[in-house]
Coordinates of C-alpha atoms in Angstrom, one line a residue:
Chain W
X1 CA 1.7 36.3 -7.7
X2 CA -0.5 34.2 -10.0
X3 CA 1.0 31.1 -11.6
X4 CA -0.2 28.0 -13.3
X5 CA 0.4 24.7 -11.6
X6 CA 0.3 21.5 -13.7
X7 CA 0.3 18.0 -12.4
X8 CA 1.1 15.5 -15.1
X9 CA 0.1 12.0 -14.0
X10 CA 0.2 8.6 -15.6
X11 CA -3.6 8.7 -16.2
X12 CA -4.6 12.4 -16.1
X13 CA -3.2 15.9 -16.4
X14 CA -4.6 18.6 -14.1
X15 CA -4.0 22.3 -14.4
X16 CA -4.9 25.0 -11.8
X17 CA -4.4 28.7 -11.5
X18 CA -2.5 29.3 -8.2
X19 CA -2.3 32.4 -6.0
X20 CA 1.2 31.7 -4.6
X21 CA 0.7 34.1 -1.7
X22 CA -2.3 32.3 -0.2
X23 CA -1.8 28.9 -1.8
X24 CA -5.4 29.0 -3.0
X25 CA -6.2 27.6 -6.4
X26 CA -9.0 28.5 -8.7
X27 CA -10.1 27.2 -12.1
X28 CA -9.3 23.8 -13.3
X29 CA -8.7 22.2 -16.7
X30 CA -7.9 18.6 -17.2
X31 CA -7.6 15.8 -19.7
X32 CA -6.5 12.2 -19.9
X33 CA -2.8 11.7 -20.4
X34 CA -2.1 11.0 -24.0
X35 CA -0.7 7.5 -24.6
X36 CA 1.0 8.5 -27.8
X37 CA 4.3 9.8 -26.5
X38 CA 5.8 12.9 -24.8
X39 CA 5.3 15.3 -27.7
X40 CA 1.5 14.8 -27.4
X41 CA 1.7 15.1 -23.6
X42 CA 3.5 18.5 -24.0
X43 CA 0.9 19.6 -26.6
X44 CA -1.9 18.6 -24.2
X45 CA -0.3 20.7 -21.4
X46 CA -0.1 23.8 -23.7
X47 CA -3.8 23.4 -24.6
X48 CA -4.9 23.0 -21.0
X49 CA -2.9 26.2 -20.0
X50 CA -4.6 28.2 -22.8
X51 CA -8.0 26.9 -21.8
X52 CA -7.4 27.7 -18.1
X53 CA -5.8 31.1 -18.5
X54 CA -7.2 32.7 -21.7
X55 CA -6.5 36.2 -20.3
X56 CA -2.8 35.3 -19.8
X57 CA -2.9 36.3 -16.1
X58 CA -0.2 33.9 -14.9
X59 CA 3.4 35.0 -14.6
X60 CA 4.9 31.6 -14.7
X61 CA 4.2 27.9 -15.1
X62 CA 5.2 25.0 -12.8
X63 CA 4.8 21.4 -13.9
X64 CA 5.2 18.3 -11.8
X65 CA 6.2 15.1 -13.7
X66 CA 6.1 11.5 -12.3
X67 CA 9.7 10.7 -13.0
X68 CA 13.3 11.8 -12.9
X69 CA 13.5 15.5 -13.3
X70 CA 16.8 17.5 -13.4
X71 CA 17.3 20.9 -11.9
X72 CA 18.1 22.4 -15.3
X73 CA 14.5 21.8 -16.5
X74 CA 15.1 18.5 -18.3
X75 CA 12.7 15.6 -17.7
X76 CA 14.9 12.6 -18.1
X77 CA 12.3 9.8 -18.0
X78 CA 8.8 9.1 -16.7
X79 CA 8.1 5.4 -16.3
X80 CA 4.4 5.9 -16.1
X81 CA 4.1 8.0 -19.3
X82 CA 4.0 5.9 -22.4
X83 CA 7.1 6.6 -24.6
X84 CA 8.9 9.0 -22.3
X85 CA 12.2 7.2 -22.4
X86 CA 14.6 9.9 -23.4
X87 CA 15.5 13.3 -21.9
X88 CA 13.4 16.3 -23.0
X89 CA 14.2 19.9 -22.1
X90 CA 10.6 20.7 -21.1
X91 CA 11.5 24.0 -19.5
X92 CA 13.1 25.4 -22.7
X93 CA 10.5 23.9 -25.1
X94 CA 7.4 25.1 -23.3
X95 CA 9.0 28.3 -22.2
X96 CA 9.5 29.2 -25.9
X97 CA 5.9 28.3 -26.8
X98 CA 4.2 29.9 -23.9
X99 CA 6.5 33.0 -23.7
X100 CA 6.9 32.7 -19.9
X101 CA 9.1 31.0 -17.4
X102 CA 8.4 27.2 -17.1
X103 CA 9.8 25.4 -14.1
X104 CA 9.6 21.6 -13.8
X105 CA 9.8 19.3 -10.7
X106 CA 9.2 15.8 -9.5
X107 CA 5.4 15.4 -8.8
X108 CA 5.9 14.0 -5.3
X109 CA 8.4 16.7 -4.4
X110 CA 6.1 19.5 -5.5
X111 CA 3.3 17.8 -3.6
X112 CA 5.5 17.9 -0.5
X113 CA 6.1 21.6 -1.1
X114 CA 2.4 22.2 -1.3
X115 CA 1.8 20.3 2.0
X116 CA 4.6 22.2 3.6
X117 CA 3.3 25.7 2.6
X118 CA -0.3 24.8 3.2
X119 CA 0.5 23.4 6.6
X120 CA 2.7 26.3 7.5
X121 CA 0.8 29.4 6.7
X122 CA -2.1 29.0 4.3
X123 CA -5.6 27.7 4.4
X124 CA -5.4 24.1 5.4
X125 CA -7.6 21.3 6.4
X126 CA -5.0 20.1 8.9
X127 CA -4.2 23.2 10.8
X128 CA -2.4 21.4 13.6
X129 CA 0.8 20.9 11.6
X130 CA 3.4 23.5 12.2
X131 CA 6.0 22.0 9.9
X132 CA 8.9 24.2 11.0
X133 CA 11.1 24.5 8.0
X134 CA 11.3 20.8 7.3
X135 CA 8.8 18.2 6.2
X136 CA 8.8 14.6 5.0
X137 CA 5.9 13.7 2.8
X138 CA 5.1 10.1 2.0
X139 CA 2.6 9.2 -0.7
X140 CA 1.3 5.7 -0.6
X141 CA -0.4 4.7 -3.8
X142 CA 0.5 2.2 -6.6
X143 CA 4.1 2.8 -5.4
X144 CA 5.4 4.7 -2.4
X145 CA 6.8 8.1 -3.2
X146 CA 8.5 10.6 -1.0
X147 CA 9.2 14.3 -0.9
X148 CA 11.6 16.1 1.3
X149 CA 11.4 19.8 2.3
X150 CA 14.6 20.9 4.1
X151 CA 15.0 24.6 5.1
X152 CA 11.7 25.4 3.3
X153 CA 13.0 24.1 0.0
X154 CA 12.7 20.9 -2.0
X155 CA 15.7 18.7 -1.4
X156 CA 16.4 17.3 -4.9
X157 CA 19.8 15.7 -4.3
X158 CA 22.8 15.6 -6.6
X159 CA 21.0 13.5 -9.3
X160 CA 17.4 14.7 -8.5
X161 CA 16.5 11.5 -6.8
X162 CA 16.2 12.6 -3.2
X163 CA 13.2 11.7 -1.2
X164 CA 12.8 8.1 -2.6
X165 CA 11.7 6.6 0.7
X166 CA 9.9 3.9 -1.3
X167 CA 13.3 2.4 -2.1
X168 CA 14.6 2.2 1.5
X169 CA 15.3 -1.4 2.3
X170 CA 13.1 -2.6 5.2
X171 CA 13.7 -6.3 5.0
X172 CA 17.1 -7.3 3.7
X173 CA 16.6 -10.0 1.1
X174 CA 12.8 -9.6 1.3
X175 CA 10.1 -9.2 -1.3
X176 CA 10.9 -8.1 -4.8
X177 CA 10.3 -4.4 -5.5
X178 CA 9.2 -3.0 -8.8
X179 CA 12.7 -1.5 -9.2
X180 CA 14.3 -5.0 -9.2
X181 CA 15.9 -4.7 -5.7
X182 CA 14.7 -6.8 -2.7
X183 CA 12.9 -5.8 0.4
X184 CA 12.2 -2.2 -0.3
X185 CA 9.4 -0.3 1.5
X186 CA 7.4 -0.1 -1.8
X187 CA 7.3 -3.9 -2.1
X188 CA 5.4 -4.0 1.2
X189 CA 3.4 -0.7 1.3
X190 CA 2.6 0.1 -2.4
X191 CA -0.6 -1.2 -4.0
X192 CA 1.3 -3.0 -6.8
X193 CA 3.4 -4.8 -4.2
X194 CA 0.3 -5.8 -2.2
X195 CA -1.4 -7.0 -5.3
X196 CA 1.6 -9.2 -6.3
X197 CA 1.7 -10.6 -2.8
X198 CA -2.0 -11.3 -2.6
X199 CA -1.9 -13.1 -6.0
X200 CA 1.1 -15.1 -4.9
X201 CA -0.6 -16.1 -1.7
X202 CA -3.7 -17.1 -3.7
X203 CA -1.4 -19.2 -5.9
X204 CA -0.2 -21.0 -2.7
X205 CA -3.8 -21.7 -1.8
X206 CA -4.5 -18.7 0.5
X207 CA -7.6 -17.2 -1.0
X208 CA -8.6 -13.6 -0.2
X209 CA -11.4 -11.2 -1.0
X210 CA -8.7 -9.0 -2.6
X211 CA -8.0 -11.5 -5.4
X212 CA -11.8 -12.2 -5.8
X213 CA -12.7 -8.6 -6.3
X214 CA -9.8 -7.4 -8.4
X215 CA -9.8 -10.5 -10.7
X216 CA -7.6 -9.7 -13.7
X217 CA -7.5 -6.0 -13.0
X218 CA -5.1 -4.1 -10.9
X219 CA -5.8 -3.5 -7.2
X220 CA -7.9 -0.4 -6.3
X221 CA -7.6 1.4 -3.0
X222 CA -11.4 1.0 -2.5
X223 CA -11.1 -2.8 -2.9
X224 CA -8.4 -2.7 -0.3
X225 CA -10.6 -0.8 2.1
X226 CA -13.6 -3.0 1.5
X227 CA -11.6 -6.2 2.1
X228 CA -10.1 -4.7 5.2
X229 CA -13.5 -3.7 6.6
X230 CA -14.8 -7.2 5.8
X231 CA -12.0 -8.6 8.0
X232 CA -10.3 -10.5 5.2
X233 CA -7.3 -12.2 6.8
X234 CA -4.9 -11.7 3.9
X235 CA -5.8 -8.0 3.6
X236 CA -5.3 -7.6 7.4
X237 CA -1.9 -9.2 7.2
X238 CA -0.8 -7.2 4.1
X239 CA -1.9 -3.9 5.6
X240 CA -0.3 -4.7 9.0
X241 CA 3.0 -5.5 7.2
X242 CA 2.6 -2.3 5.1
X243 CA 2.2 -0.3 8.3
X244 CA 5.2 -1.9 9.9
X245 CA 7.4 -1.2 6.8
X246 CA 6.2 2.4 6.7
X247 CA 6.8 2.8 10.5
X248 CA 10.3 1.5 10.2
X249 CA 11.3 3.7 7.2
X250 CA 9.6 6.9 8.4
X251 CA 11.1 6.6 11.9
X252 CA 14.5 6.0 10.5
X253 CA 14.5 8.9 7.9
X254 CA 13.0 11.2 10.5
X255 CA 15.7 10.4 13.0
X256 CA 18.7 10.7 10.6
X257 CA 17.4 14.0 9.2
X258 CA 15.9 15.4 12.4
X259 CA 12.7 16.1 10.6
X260 CA 9.9 15.4 13.1
X261 CA 6.9 16.4 10.8
X262 CA 5.7 13.7 8.4
X263 CA 2.6 14.0 6.2
X264 CA 1.0 10.9 4.7
X265 CA -0.8 11.2 1.4
X266 CA -1.6 9.2 -1.7
X267 CA -4.5 7.1 -2.8
X268 CA -4.1 4.2 -0.3
X269 CA -3.6 6.5 2.7
X270 CA -6.5 8.8 1.8
X271 CA -8.9 5.8 1.3
X272 CA -7.9 4.1 4.6
X273 CA -7.6 7.4 6.5
X274 CA -6.7 8.1 10.1
X275 CA -7.0 4.4 11.1
X276 CA -4.1 3.6 8.8
X277 CA -2.0 6.4 10.2
X278 CA -2.8 5.2 13.7
X279 CA -1.7 1.7 12.7
X280 CA 1.6 3.0 11.6
X281 CA 2.0 5.0 14.8
X282 CA 1.4 1.9 16.9
X283 CA 3.7 -0.4 15.0
X284 CA 6.4 -2.2 17.0
X285 CA 8.7 -1.6 14.0
X286 CA 8.7 2.2 14.3
X287 CA 12.3 3.2 13.5
X288 CA 14.7 5.6 15.0
X289 CA 13.6 7.2 18.3
X290 CA 10.0 5.8 18.1
X291 CA 6.6 7.2 17.4
X292 CA 6.7 9.8 20.1
X293 CA 9.6 11.5 18.2
X294 CA 7.5 12.0 15.0
X295 CA 4.3 13.9 14.3
X296 CA 2.4 11.9 11.6
X297 CA -0.6 13.5 10.0
X298 CA -2.8 13.0 6.9
X299 CA -2.1 15.2 3.9
X300 CA -4.4 18.1 3.7
X301 CA -4.8 17.8 -0.1
X302 CA -5.3 14.6 -1.9
X303 CA -6.1 15.5 -5.5
X304 CA -4.4 18.9 -6.0
X305 CA -1.3 19.0 -3.9
X306 CA 0.7 18.3 -7.1
X307 CA -0.8 21.1 -9.2
X308 CA -0.7 23.6 -6.3
X309 CA 2.8 22.7 -5.4
X310 CA 3.9 23.1 -9.0
X311 CA 2.4 26.5 -9.0
X312 CA 4.2 27.4 -5.8
X313 CA 7.5 26.1 -7.2
X314 CA 7.1 28.4 -10.2
X315 CA 6.4 31.4 -8.0
X316 CA 9.4 30.7 -5.8
X317 CA 11.6 30.4 -8.8
X318 CA 10.5 33.7 -10.3
X319 CA 10.8 35.5 -7.0
X320 CA 14.3 34.2 -6.4
X321 CA 15.4 35.3 -9.9
X322 CA 14.0 38.8 -9.4
X323 CA 15.8 39.3 -6.1
Chain Z
X1 CA 41.9 33.1 7.1
X2 CA 43.4 31.7 10.3
X3 CA 41.1 30.2 12.9
X4 CA 41.5 27.9 15.9
X5 CA 39.8 24.6 15.8
X6 CA 39.1 22.8 19.1
X7 CA 38.0 19.2 19.4
X8 CA 36.6 18.5 22.8
X9 CA 36.4 14.7 23.4
X10 CA 35.4 12.5 26.3
X11 CA 39.1 11.8 27.0
X12 CA 41.1 14.6 25.5
X13 CA 40.9 18.1 24.1
X14 CA 42.9 18.9 20.9
X15 CA 43.5 22.4 19.6
X16 CA 44.9 23.3 16.2
X17 CA 45.6 26.5 14.2
X18 CA 43.8 26.1 10.9
X19 CA 44.3 27.9 7.6
X20 CA 40.7 27.8 6.3
X21 CA 41.7 28.5 2.7
X22 CA 43.9 25.4 2.4
X23 CA 42.5 23.3 5.3
X24 CA 46.0 22.8 6.5
X25 CA 46.6 22.8 10.3
X26 CA 49.7 23.7 12.2
X27 CA 50.6 23.8 15.8
X28 CA 48.9 21.6 18.4
X29 CA 48.1 22.0 22.0
X30 CA 46.2 19.3 24.0
X31 CA 45.3 18.0 27.4
X32 CA 43.2 15.4 29.1
X33 CA 39.5 16.3 29.4
X34 CA 38.9 17.5 33.0
X35 CA 36.5 15.2 34.9
X36 CA 35.5 18.0 37.3
X37 CA 32.7 19.5 35.3
X38 CA 32.0 21.8 32.3
X39 CA 33.5 25.0 34.0
X40 CA 36.9 23.3 34.2
X41 CA 36.5 22.0 30.6
X42 CA 36.0 25.6 29.4
X43 CA 38.9 26.8 31.4
X44 CA 41.1 24.1 29.9
X45 CA 40.0 25.2 26.4
X46 CA 40.9 28.8 27.1
X47 CA 44.4 27.8 28.3
X48 CA 45.0 25.6 25.3
X49 CA 44.0 28.4 22.9
X50 CA 46.4 30.8 24.7
X51 CA 49.2 28.2 24.5
X52 CA 48.6 27.5 20.8
X53 CA 48.2 31.1 19.6
X54 CA 50.2 33.4 21.9
X55 CA 50.5 36.0 19.1
X56 CA 46.7 36.1 18.8
X57 CA 46.8 35.4 15.0
X58 CA 43.4 33.6 14.8
X59 CA 40.4 35.6 13.8
X60 CA 37.8 33.2 15.3
X61 CA 37.5 30.0 17.3
X62 CA 35.4 26.9 16.4
X63 CA 34.8 24.1 18.9
X64 CA 33.3 20.7 18.4
X65 CA 31.5 19.0 21.4
X66 CA 30.5 15.4 21.7
X67 CA 26.8 16.1 22.4
X68 CA 23.7 18.1 21.6
X69 CA 24.7 21.6 20.4
X70 CA 22.2 24.2 19.4
X71 CA 22.6 26.6 16.5
X72 CA 22.6 29.6 18.9
X73 CA 25.9 28.5 20.5
X74 CA 24.4 26.7 23.5
X75 CA 25.8 23.2 24.3
X76 CA 22.8 21.5 25.9
X77 CA 24.4 18.3 27.1
X78 CA 27.4 16.1 26.5
X79 CA 27.0 12.5 27.8
X80 CA 30.7 11.8 27.6
X81 CA 31.8 14.8 29.6
X82 CA 31.5 14.4 33.3
X83 CA 28.9 16.8 34.8
X84 CA 27.8 18.4 31.6
X85 CA 24.1 17.9 32.3
X86 CA 22.7 21.4 31.7
X87 CA 22.8 23.9 28.9
X88 CA 25.7 26.3 28.8
X89 CA 26.0 29.2 26.4
X90 CA 29.6 28.4 25.4
X91 CA 29.6 30.8 22.4
X92 CA 28.8 33.8 24.6
X93 CA 30.9 32.8 27.6
X94 CA 34.1 32.0 25.6
X95 CA 33.5 34.9 23.2
X96 CA 33.6 37.3 26.1
X97 CA 36.8 35.8 27.6
X98 CA 38.7 35.5 24.3
X99 CA 37.5 38.7 22.6
X100 CA 36.7 37.0 19.4
X101 CA 33.9 35.0 17.7
X102 CA 33.4 31.5 19.1
X103 CA 31.3 29.1 17.1
X104 CA 30.3 25.7 18.4
X105 CA 29.2 22.5 16.7
X106 CA 28.7 18.8 17.1
X107 CA 32.0 17.0 16.9
X108 CA 30.9 14.5 14.3
X109 CA 29.2 17.2 12.2
X110 CA 32.4 19.3 12.1
X111 CA 34.4 16.2 11.4
X112 CA 32.1 15.6 8.4
X113 CA 32.7 19.2 7.3
X114 CA 36.4 18.7 7.4
X115 CA 36.2 15.5 5.3
X116 CA 34.0 17.3 2.8
X117 CA 36.3 20.2 2.4
X118 CA 39.5 18.1 2.4
X119 CA 38.0 15.7 -0.1
X120 CA 36.7 18.5 -2.3
X121 CA 39.5 20.9 -2.8
X122 CA 42.3 20.7 -0.3
X123 CA 45.3 18.5 0.4
X124 CA 43.9 15.1 1.1
X125 CA 45.1 11.6 1.5
X126 CA 42.1 10.2 -0.4
X127 CA 42.1 12.4 -3.5
X128 CA 39.7 10.1 -5.3
X129 CA 36.6 11.5 -3.6
X130 CA 34.8 14.3 -5.4
X131 CA 32.1 14.8 -2.8
X132 CA 29.9 17.1 -5.0
X133 CA 28.2 19.3 -2.5
X134 CA 26.9 16.5 -0.3
X135 CA 28.6 14.0 2.0
X136 CA 27.6 11.5 4.6
X137 CA 30.3 10.7 7.2
X138 CA 29.9 7.7 9.4
X139 CA 32.2 7.4 12.4
X140 CA 32.4 4.0 14.0
X141 CA 34.0 4.0 17.5
X142 CA 32.5 3.3 20.9
X143 CA 29.2 4.4 19.3
X144 CA 28.3 5.2 15.8
X145 CA 28.1 8.9 14.9
X146 CA 27.1 10.5 11.7
X147 CA 27.5 13.8 10.0
X148 CA 25.6 15.1 7.0
X149 CA 26.8 17.8 4.6
X150 CA 24.1 19.0 2.3
X151 CA 24.7 21.7 -0.2
X152 CA 28.2 22.2 1.2
X153 CA 26.8 23.0 4.7
X154 CA 26.3 21.0 7.9
X155 CA 22.7 19.7 8.1
X156 CA 21.9 20.2 11.8
X157 CA 18.1 19.7 11.7
X158 CA 15.4 21.5 13.7
X159 CA 16.7 20.3 17.1
X160 CA 20.4 20.0 16.1
X161 CA 20.1 16.2 16.0
X162 CA 20.5 15.5 12.3
X163 CA 23.0 12.9 11.1
X164 CA 22.4 10.4 13.9
X165 CA 22.7 7.4 11.7
X166 CA 23.7 5.3 14.7
X167 CA 20.1 5.4 15.9
X168 CA 18.6 4.1 12.7
X169 CA 16.7 0.9 13.4
X170 CA 18.3 -2.0 11.4
X171 CA 16.6 -4.9 13.2
X172 CA 13.1 -4.2 14.6
X173 CA 13.0 -5.5 18.1
X174 CA 16.7 -6.4 18.0
X175 CA 19.6 -5.8 20.4
X176 CA 19.4 -3.1 23.0
X177 CA 21.1 0.2 22.1
X178 CA 22.8 2.5 24.6
X179 CA 20.0 5.0 24.1
X180 CA 17.4 2.5 25.4
X181 CA 15.8 1.7 22.0
X182 CA 16.0 -1.7 20.3
X183 CA 17.8 -2.8 17.2
X184 CA 19.7 0.4 16.3
X185 CA 22.8 0.4 14.1
X186 CA 24.9 1.5 17.1
X187 CA 23.9 -1.7 19.0
X188 CA 25.5 -3.8 16.2
X189 CA 28.4 -1.7 14.9
X190 CA 29.6 0.3 17.9
X191 CA 32.4 -1.0 20.1
X192 CA 30.2 -0.7 23.2
X193 CA 27.5 -2.8 21.6
X194 CA 30.0 -5.4 20.4
X195 CA 31.4 -5.6 23.8
X196 CA 28.0 -6.2 25.4
X197 CA 27.2 -8.9 22.9
X198 CA 30.6 -10.6 23.3
X199 CA 30.1 -10.7 27.1
X200 CA 26.6 -12.0 26.8
X201 CA 27.7 -14.7 24.4
X202 CA 30.4 -15.7 26.9
X203 CA 27.8 -15.8 29.6
X204 CA 25.9 -18.3 27.5
X205 CA 29.1 -20.4 27.2
X206 CA 30.4 -19.1 23.8
X207 CA 34.0 -18.1 24.8
X208 CA 36.0 -15.7 22.6
X209 CA 39.4 -14.1 22.4
X210 CA 37.7 -10.7 22.8
X211 CA 36.4 -11.4 26.3
X212 CA 39.8 -13.0 27.2
X213 CA 41.8 -10.0 26.2
X214 CA 39.6 -7.2 27.4
X215 CA 38.8 -8.9 30.8
X216 CA 37.1 -6.3 33.0
X217 CA 38.2 -3.3 30.8
X218 CA 36.3 -1.9 27.8
X219 CA 36.9 -3.2 24.3
X220 CA 39.7 -1.6 22.4
X221 CA 39.8 -1.4 18.6
X222 CA 43.2 -3.0 18.5
X223 CA 41.8 -6.0 20.5
X224 CA 39.0 -6.3 18.0
X225 CA 41.6 -6.3 15.1
X226 CA 43.8 -8.9 16.9
X227 CA 40.9 -11.2 17.5
X228 CA 39.7 -10.8 13.9
X229 CA 43.2 -11.6 12.6
X230 CA 43.3 -14.6 14.9
X231 CA 40.1 -15.9 13.3
X232 CA 38.1 -15.8 16.5
X233 CA 34.7 -17.0 15.5
X234 CA 32.7 -14.7 17.8
X235 CA 34.7 -11.7 16.5
X236 CA 34.1 -12.7 12.9
X237 CA 30.4 -13.0 13.6
X238 CA 30.2 -9.7 15.4
X239 CA 32.1 -7.8 12.7
X240 CA 30.1 -9.5 9.9
X241 CA 26.9 -8.3 11.6
X242 CA 28.4 -4.9 12.1
X243 CA 29.2 -4.7 8.4
X244 CA 25.6 -5.8 7.5
X245 CA 24.0 -3.2 9.8
X246 CA 26.3 -0.4 8.4
X247 CA 25.5 -1.5 4.8
X248 CA 21.8 -1.5 5.4
X249 CA 21.7 1.9 7.1
X250 CA 24.3 3.6 4.8
X251 CA 22.5 2.4 1.6
X252 CA 19.1 3.5 2.9
X253 CA 20.2 7.0 4.0
X254 CA 22.2 7.5 0.8
X255 CA 19.1 6.5 -1.3
X256 CA 16.6 8.7 0.5
X257 CA 18.9 11.8 0.4
X258 CA 20.5 11.1 -2.9
X259 CA 24.0 11.5 -1.3
X260 CA 26.3 9.0 -3.1
X261 CA 29.5 9.9 -1.3
X262 CA 30.0 8.3 2.1
X263 CA 33.2 8.6 4.2
X264 CA 33.9 6.1 7.0
X265 CA 35.9 7.1 9.9
X266 CA 36.3 6.5 13.7
X267 CA 38.5 4.3 15.8
X268 CA 37.1 0.9 14.7
X269 CA 37.1 1.8 11.0
X270 CA 40.6 3.2 11.0
X271 CA 42.0 0.2 12.9
X272 CA 40.3 -2.4 10.6
X273 CA 40.9 -0.3 7.5
X274 CA 40.0 -1.0 3.9
X275 CA 39.1 -4.6 4.6
X276 CA 36.2 -3.5 6.8
X277 CA 35.0 -1.0 4.1
X278 CA 35.1 -3.8 1.6
X279 CA 33.1 -6.1 3.9
X280 CA 30.4 -3.4 4.1
X281 CA 30.4 -3.0 0.4
X282 CA 30.0 -6.7 -0.2
X283 CA 27.2 -7.2 2.4
X284 CA 24.0 -8.7 1.1
X285 CA 22.2 -6.3 3.4
X286 CA 23.3 -3.2 1.5
X287 CA 20.2 -0.9 1.6
X288 CA 18.5 1.3 -1.0
X289 CA 19.9 0.9 -4.5
X290 CA 22.8 -1.3 -3.5
X291 CA 26.6 -0.8 -3.2
X292 CA 27.0 0.3 -6.8
X293 CA 25.0 3.4 -6.1
X294 CA 27.3 4.6 -3.3
X295 CA 31.0 5.5 -3.2
X296 CA 32.4 4.4 0.2
X297 CA 35.8 5.5 1.2
X298 CA 38.0 5.7 4.3
X299 CA 38.2 9.1 6.0
X300 CA 41.3 11.0 5.1
X301 CA 41.8 12.3 8.7
X302 CA 41.4 10.2 11.8
X303 CA 42.7 12.2 14.6
X304 CA 42.2 15.8 13.6
X305 CA 39.1 15.9 11.4
X306 CA 37.2 17.3 14.5
X307 CA 39.6 20.1 15.2
X308 CA 40.2 21.1 11.5
X309 CA 36.4 20.9 10.9
X310 CA 35.7 23.2 13.9
X311 CA 38.3 25.7 12.5
X312 CA 36.6 25.6 9.1
X313 CA 33.2 26.1 10.7
X314 CA 34.4 29.2 12.5
X315 CA 35.9 30.5 9.2
X316 CA 32.6 29.9 7.3
X317 CA 30.7 31.7 10.1
X318 CA 32.9 34.8 10.0
X319 CA 32.9 35.0 6.2
X320 CA 29.1 34.7 6.1
X321 CA 28.7 37.4 8.7
X322 CA 31.0 39.8 6.8
X323 CA 29.2 39.3 3.5

């Protein structure tokens, strides 16, 4: 089946035509994410779909959003999209405009779905992963996102919030997380958390290459890698604590769910690569039954897991409805 | 439908006739668990079933075992049953003897299933819990067991090990757990762990009412309660740390799975009661999105959740096969 997969991010929107049987994607249309509110975001999505599929080949559309998405097709809010602060029934709205089924999901969850399918049966860069029917995907970027596949399907949870491994507490009473709670994984392993900590250490007189290079801007993954390669002590400490926090949370979640396959993706992980994965594996903090009980691997797709996963989700939805 | 539910424990075996539509149980046959190996345990189970249901009313049998149970009906091992150190196909063996379907499950998982069904629609002491379709049950006794209901069904996991919240790491590098790993929840909140810690504190000169009353025996829940009520400082410290460890693990698991309903059972919890639940709720260590995000309640059944849950499991299995 051919579907269109759309990945709506905080900075860009990417659209691909997906063959749901092979997981292969072709074509590509993209644009910057409008900063003028959700109506303009939806309009941009429609334009990209028309540009990508002028012949109207696709049978359905799947869209991943960086926020809280309900099973009924309503996108409740997206903190990273300017102005998206009230629920919008995206599924109904775009379905009426496009004249086909539109399925929505959380971006990280659909990314996990793509990693699961690609690892399981399709063309994949990391062919060693046999994910069984379960997979935990952890995406380390500005924040830390997570997606859970249980029994071959996305686990959404009662409120659509499942998979939020970034908000597992790793240090009770520890560093402030972006969500307002203390000691969450994201406060240690997300780029925003590392940036806050590096700036606060600089404020206490502990200078670092990180603060020198990012200056007033936000921390980039490539700056993190450069400072790490230059043996910057603050960066080494922050990344070591990030690896510990990830090891604790991943081991614990894997143990409680009996999900032994974990895929690591996101900007920070893809930039730091296998060395970072190995650092997580060798952490003394590894939770649950330890690193031997978990298979950790790098995500096979960095840039298009979201769009491919959204396309796969739409295909699954249509197939289930027809059965 | 009428089924028989059997709860095989380390010390006793309990058998009940279950009406799977109402969750009500009637009749009761029980015996001490034979210490002479699994063959004698199975023989005892058959005798109890014949004693309970001489008219052969029940359509199927469900049995919960305190160990690692595979989905295909094989009980791999039960550490608390003397001599059960190799896999036995209980489902096939007892099915042939009894002439009806025999379904097996982990004792804690079937206990969670009973709590879920009783809380959802049947007669229940705690009628305030609307569990949705998901429930986390945490049983605090000698160890800490957990059972997960997702989408109305037991989550077993790829290897049948899901729900093992007792082996979530709460303090990296912390106290030794019975499983050999460090810092697990069970090392802090299980009776065996508390006993080890009380004895080791006594060895370092910190006497306590706990060690005085248990002497050479193992710690009983009623001794724990008595020492707590007598303001024994060691007991107060141990229970406070147990509550912190439970709060951290429960909050984290609930956040990552988006399962807001948590039921607490087991010998320690039932003896200490609501005061212990409140102590967990008010802990500064509460993980994930904090105590407001989770509804914690006492289990409605203490002694027969296992047998009723096993009976419900058997009924579900038969119904699914007939559909």
